[in-house]
Short mmCIF file of C-alpha atoms in Angstrom, two decimals:
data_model
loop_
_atom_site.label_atom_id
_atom_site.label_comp_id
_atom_site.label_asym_id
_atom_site.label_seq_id
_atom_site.Cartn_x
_atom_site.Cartn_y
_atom_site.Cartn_z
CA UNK A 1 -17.34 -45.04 -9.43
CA UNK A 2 -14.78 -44.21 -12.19
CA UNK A 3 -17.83 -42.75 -14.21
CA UNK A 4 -18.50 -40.56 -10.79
CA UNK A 5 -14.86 -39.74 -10.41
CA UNK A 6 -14.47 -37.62 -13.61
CA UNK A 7 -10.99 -36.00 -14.58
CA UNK A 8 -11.27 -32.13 -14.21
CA UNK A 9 -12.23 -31.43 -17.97
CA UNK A 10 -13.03 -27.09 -16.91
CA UNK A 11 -11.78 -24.45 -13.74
CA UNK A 12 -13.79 -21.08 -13.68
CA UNK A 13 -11.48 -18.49 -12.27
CA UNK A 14 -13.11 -15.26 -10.86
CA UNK A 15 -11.07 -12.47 -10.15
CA UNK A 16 -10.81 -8.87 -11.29
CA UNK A 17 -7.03 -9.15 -13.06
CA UNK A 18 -6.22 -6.01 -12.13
CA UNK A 19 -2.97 -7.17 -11.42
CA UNK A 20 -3.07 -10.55 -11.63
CA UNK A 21 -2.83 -12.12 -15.15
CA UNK A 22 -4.66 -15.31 -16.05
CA UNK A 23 -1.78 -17.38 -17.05
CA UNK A 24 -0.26 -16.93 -13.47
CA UNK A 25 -3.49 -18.23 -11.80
CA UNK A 26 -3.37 -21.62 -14.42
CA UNK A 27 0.03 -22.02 -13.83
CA UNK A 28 -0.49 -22.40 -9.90
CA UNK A 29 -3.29 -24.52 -10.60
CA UNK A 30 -1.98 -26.83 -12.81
CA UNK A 31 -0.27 -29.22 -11.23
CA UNK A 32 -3.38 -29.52 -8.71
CA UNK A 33 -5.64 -30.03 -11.58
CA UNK A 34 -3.88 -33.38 -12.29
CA UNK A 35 -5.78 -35.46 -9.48
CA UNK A 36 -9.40 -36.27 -10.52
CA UNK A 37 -12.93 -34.57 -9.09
CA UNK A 38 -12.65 -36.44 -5.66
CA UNK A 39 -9.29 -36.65 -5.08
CA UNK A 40 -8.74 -32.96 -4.96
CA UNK A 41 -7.02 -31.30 -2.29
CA UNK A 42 -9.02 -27.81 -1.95
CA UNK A 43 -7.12 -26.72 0.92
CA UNK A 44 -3.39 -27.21 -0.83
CA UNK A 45 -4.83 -25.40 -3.81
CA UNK A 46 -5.76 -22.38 -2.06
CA UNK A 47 -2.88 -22.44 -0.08
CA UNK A 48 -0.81 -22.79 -3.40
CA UNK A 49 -3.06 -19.57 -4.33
CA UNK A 50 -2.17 -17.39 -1.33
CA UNK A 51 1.31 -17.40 -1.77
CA UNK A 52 0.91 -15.27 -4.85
CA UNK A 53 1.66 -11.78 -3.80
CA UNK A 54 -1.06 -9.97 -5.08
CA UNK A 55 -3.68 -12.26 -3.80
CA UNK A 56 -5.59 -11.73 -0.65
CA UNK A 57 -8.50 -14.08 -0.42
CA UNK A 58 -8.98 -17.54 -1.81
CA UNK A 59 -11.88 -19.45 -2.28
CA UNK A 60 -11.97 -23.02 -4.39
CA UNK A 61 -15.08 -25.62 -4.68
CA UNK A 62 -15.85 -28.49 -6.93
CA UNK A 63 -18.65 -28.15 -9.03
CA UNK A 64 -19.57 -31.00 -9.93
CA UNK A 65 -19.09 -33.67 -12.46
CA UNK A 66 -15.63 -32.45 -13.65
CA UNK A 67 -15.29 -28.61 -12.94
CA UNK A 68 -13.65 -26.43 -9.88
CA UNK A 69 -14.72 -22.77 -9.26
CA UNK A 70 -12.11 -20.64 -7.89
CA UNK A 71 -12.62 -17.09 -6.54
CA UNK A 72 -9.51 -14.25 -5.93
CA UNK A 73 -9.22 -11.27 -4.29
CA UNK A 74 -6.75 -9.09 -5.60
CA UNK A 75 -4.52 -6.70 -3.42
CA UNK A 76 -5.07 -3.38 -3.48
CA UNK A 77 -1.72 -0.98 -3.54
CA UNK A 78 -2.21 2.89 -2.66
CA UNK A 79 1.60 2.65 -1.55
CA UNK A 80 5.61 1.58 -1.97
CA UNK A 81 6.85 0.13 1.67
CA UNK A 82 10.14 0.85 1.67
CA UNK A 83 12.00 0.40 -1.63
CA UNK A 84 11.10 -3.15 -2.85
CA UNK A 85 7.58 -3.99 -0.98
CA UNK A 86 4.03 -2.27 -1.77
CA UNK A 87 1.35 -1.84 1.01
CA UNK A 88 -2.23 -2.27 0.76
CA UNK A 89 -5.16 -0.14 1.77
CA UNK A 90 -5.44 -2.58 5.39
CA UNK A 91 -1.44 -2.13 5.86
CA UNK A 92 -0.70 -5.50 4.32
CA UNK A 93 3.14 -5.87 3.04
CA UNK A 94 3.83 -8.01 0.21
CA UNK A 95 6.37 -8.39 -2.26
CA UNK A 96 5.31 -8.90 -6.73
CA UNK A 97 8.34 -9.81 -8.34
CA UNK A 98 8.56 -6.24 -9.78
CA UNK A 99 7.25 -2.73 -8.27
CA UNK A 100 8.47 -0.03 -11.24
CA UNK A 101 5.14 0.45 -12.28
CA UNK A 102 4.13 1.89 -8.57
CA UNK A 103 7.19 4.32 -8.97
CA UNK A 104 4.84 7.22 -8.57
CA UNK A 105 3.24 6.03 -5.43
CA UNK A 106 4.47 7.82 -2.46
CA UNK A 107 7.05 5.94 -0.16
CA UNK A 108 6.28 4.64 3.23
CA UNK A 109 8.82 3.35 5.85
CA UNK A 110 9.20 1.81 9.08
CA UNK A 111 9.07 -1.23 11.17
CA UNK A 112 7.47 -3.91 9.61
CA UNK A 113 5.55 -4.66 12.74
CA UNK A 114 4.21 -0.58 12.53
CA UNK A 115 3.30 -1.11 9.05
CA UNK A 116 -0.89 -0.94 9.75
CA UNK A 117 -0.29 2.80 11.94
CA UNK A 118 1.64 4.01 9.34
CA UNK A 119 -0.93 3.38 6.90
CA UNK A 120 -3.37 4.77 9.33
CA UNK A 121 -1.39 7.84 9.52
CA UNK A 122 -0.75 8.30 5.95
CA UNK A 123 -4.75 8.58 5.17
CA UNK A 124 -5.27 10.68 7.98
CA UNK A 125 -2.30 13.26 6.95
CA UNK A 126 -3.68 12.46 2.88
CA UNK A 127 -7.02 13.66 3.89
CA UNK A 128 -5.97 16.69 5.92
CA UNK A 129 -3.77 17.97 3.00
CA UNK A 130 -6.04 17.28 0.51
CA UNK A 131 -8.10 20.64 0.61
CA UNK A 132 -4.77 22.50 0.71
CA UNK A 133 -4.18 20.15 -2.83
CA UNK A 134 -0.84 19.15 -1.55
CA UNK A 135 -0.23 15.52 -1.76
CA UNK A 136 2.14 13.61 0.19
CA UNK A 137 4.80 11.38 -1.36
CA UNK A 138 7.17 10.14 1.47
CA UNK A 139 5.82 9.37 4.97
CA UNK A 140 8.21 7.49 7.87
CA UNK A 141 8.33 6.47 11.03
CA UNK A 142 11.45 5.75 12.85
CA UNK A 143 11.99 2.91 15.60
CA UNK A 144 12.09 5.92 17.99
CA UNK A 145 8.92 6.37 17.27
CA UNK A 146 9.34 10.09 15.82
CA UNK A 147 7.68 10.69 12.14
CA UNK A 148 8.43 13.13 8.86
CA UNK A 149 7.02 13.16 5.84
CA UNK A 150 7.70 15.43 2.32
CA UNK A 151 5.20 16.90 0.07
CA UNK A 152 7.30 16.94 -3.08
CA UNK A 153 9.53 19.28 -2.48
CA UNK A 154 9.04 20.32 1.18
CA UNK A 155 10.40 17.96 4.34
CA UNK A 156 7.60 18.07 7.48
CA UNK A 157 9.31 16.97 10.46
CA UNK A 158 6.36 15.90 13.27
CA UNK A 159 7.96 14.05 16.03
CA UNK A 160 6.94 11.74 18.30
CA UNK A 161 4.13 13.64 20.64
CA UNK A 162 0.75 15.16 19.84
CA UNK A 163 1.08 14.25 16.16
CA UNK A 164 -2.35 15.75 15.15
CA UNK A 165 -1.90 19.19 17.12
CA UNK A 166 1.06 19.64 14.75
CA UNK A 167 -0.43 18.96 11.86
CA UNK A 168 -3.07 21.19 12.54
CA UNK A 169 -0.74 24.07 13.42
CA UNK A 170 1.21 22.81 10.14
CA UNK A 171 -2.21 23.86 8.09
CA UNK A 172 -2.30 27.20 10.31
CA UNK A 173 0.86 27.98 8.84
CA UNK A 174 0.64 26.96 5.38
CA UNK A 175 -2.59 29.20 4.91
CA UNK A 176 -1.07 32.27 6.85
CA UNK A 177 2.71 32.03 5.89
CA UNK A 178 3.96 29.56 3.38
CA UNK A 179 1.20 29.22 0.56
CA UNK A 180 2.17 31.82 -1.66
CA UNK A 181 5.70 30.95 -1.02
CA UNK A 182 5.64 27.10 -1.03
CA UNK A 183 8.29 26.76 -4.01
CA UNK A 184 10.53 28.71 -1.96
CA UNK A 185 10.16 26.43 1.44
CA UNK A 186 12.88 23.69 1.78
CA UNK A 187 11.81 22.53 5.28
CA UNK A 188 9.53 22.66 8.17
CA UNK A 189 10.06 21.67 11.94
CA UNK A 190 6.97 21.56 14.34
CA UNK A 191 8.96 19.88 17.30
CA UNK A 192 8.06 23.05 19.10
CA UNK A 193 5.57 23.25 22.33
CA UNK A 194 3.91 26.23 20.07
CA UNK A 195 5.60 27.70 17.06
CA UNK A 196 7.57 25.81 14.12
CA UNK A 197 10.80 26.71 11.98
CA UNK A 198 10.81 26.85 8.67
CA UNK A 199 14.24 26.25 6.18
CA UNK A 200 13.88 28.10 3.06
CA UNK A 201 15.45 26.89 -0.55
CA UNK A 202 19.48 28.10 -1.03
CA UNK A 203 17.89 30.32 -3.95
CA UNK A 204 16.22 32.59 -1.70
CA UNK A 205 18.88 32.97 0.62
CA UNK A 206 21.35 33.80 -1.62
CA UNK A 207 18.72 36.18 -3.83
CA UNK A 208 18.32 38.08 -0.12
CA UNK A 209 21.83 38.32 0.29
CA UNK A 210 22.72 40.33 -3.04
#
């Protein structure tokens, strides 16, 4: 039975280490690793696994005589969540021990319990402003309910009602009024039944005044 029973002598790890790093992964696993082929406890491992922030799915079998096989999925970032979390591309919030390298991912905020319809609505405002090749870098909601996002420079205030209307009459305006101006444009309202205002930069206000 001891002959059966061997000590774990090699664990596979499959994963794409995007952001993971190897020693991490053996580090987690080590102390598991201590228990021989049968005695394992598959379950604790891969629960030991998921509580790494970057990974999202777990899978761990023996292989036998004296080998484990362990599969990870890593997270996949397109976003900051507020200004210590990133979010994935399914609106999962987690929390790596350090997020400067994501500093030029754009910013999204809200409540925690919004956090998948805010990513919703960040890749369908992306998408819409992507032929105009503006990109957004700051989209919130509040716990009102209303929603504003910037594109770099430029503040879009939305509101709470018939979001996608807005943004529509939003790309009306940029092509018509604001394109060949857009380094000049400070802010933009659309809270209105069927127009918008628009705040311009201190620089033109003060060149029109001379």
């Amino acid at each position: 039975m001891n002959w059966l029973n061997q000590p774990i002598a090699r664990v596979e790890v499959h994963a794409g280490f995007e952001y993971l790093s190897r020693e991490q992964v053996e580090r987690v696993l080590h102390p598991h690793l201590q228990k021989r082929f049968f005695a394992l406890d598959l379950n604790d491992m891969q629960q030991a696994l998921l509580e790494m922030p970057w990974i999202k799915g777990v899978s761990v079998r023996r292989h036998w005589p004296d080998s484990v096989q362990v599969s990870l999925e890593e997270q996949q970032p397109v976003a900051r969540w507020g200004s210590k979390h990133l979010i994935s591309n399914e609106g999962k919030v987690f929390t790596p021990d350090d997020i400067a390298a994501f500093s030029a991912m754009p910013v999204l905020d809200g409540p925690d319990e919004m956090a998948v319809e805010v990513m919703q609505q960040y890749l369908a405002i992306s998408q819409l402003l992507r032929p105009m090749g503006l990109k957004l870098t700051m989209l919130k909601r509040s716990s009102s309910g209303s929603w504003r996002f910037t594109i770099g420079h430029v503040e879009v205030n939305i509101g709470r009602d018939r979001r996608m209307e807005r943004l529509q009459r939003f790309v009306r305006l940029y092509h018509a009024k604001l394109e060949s101006r857009w380094n000049q444009v400070k802010r933009v309202d659309l809270r209105y039944l069927n127009g918008a205002s628009v705040a311009w930069s201190e620089t033109l206000v003060k060149a029109r005044s001379k």
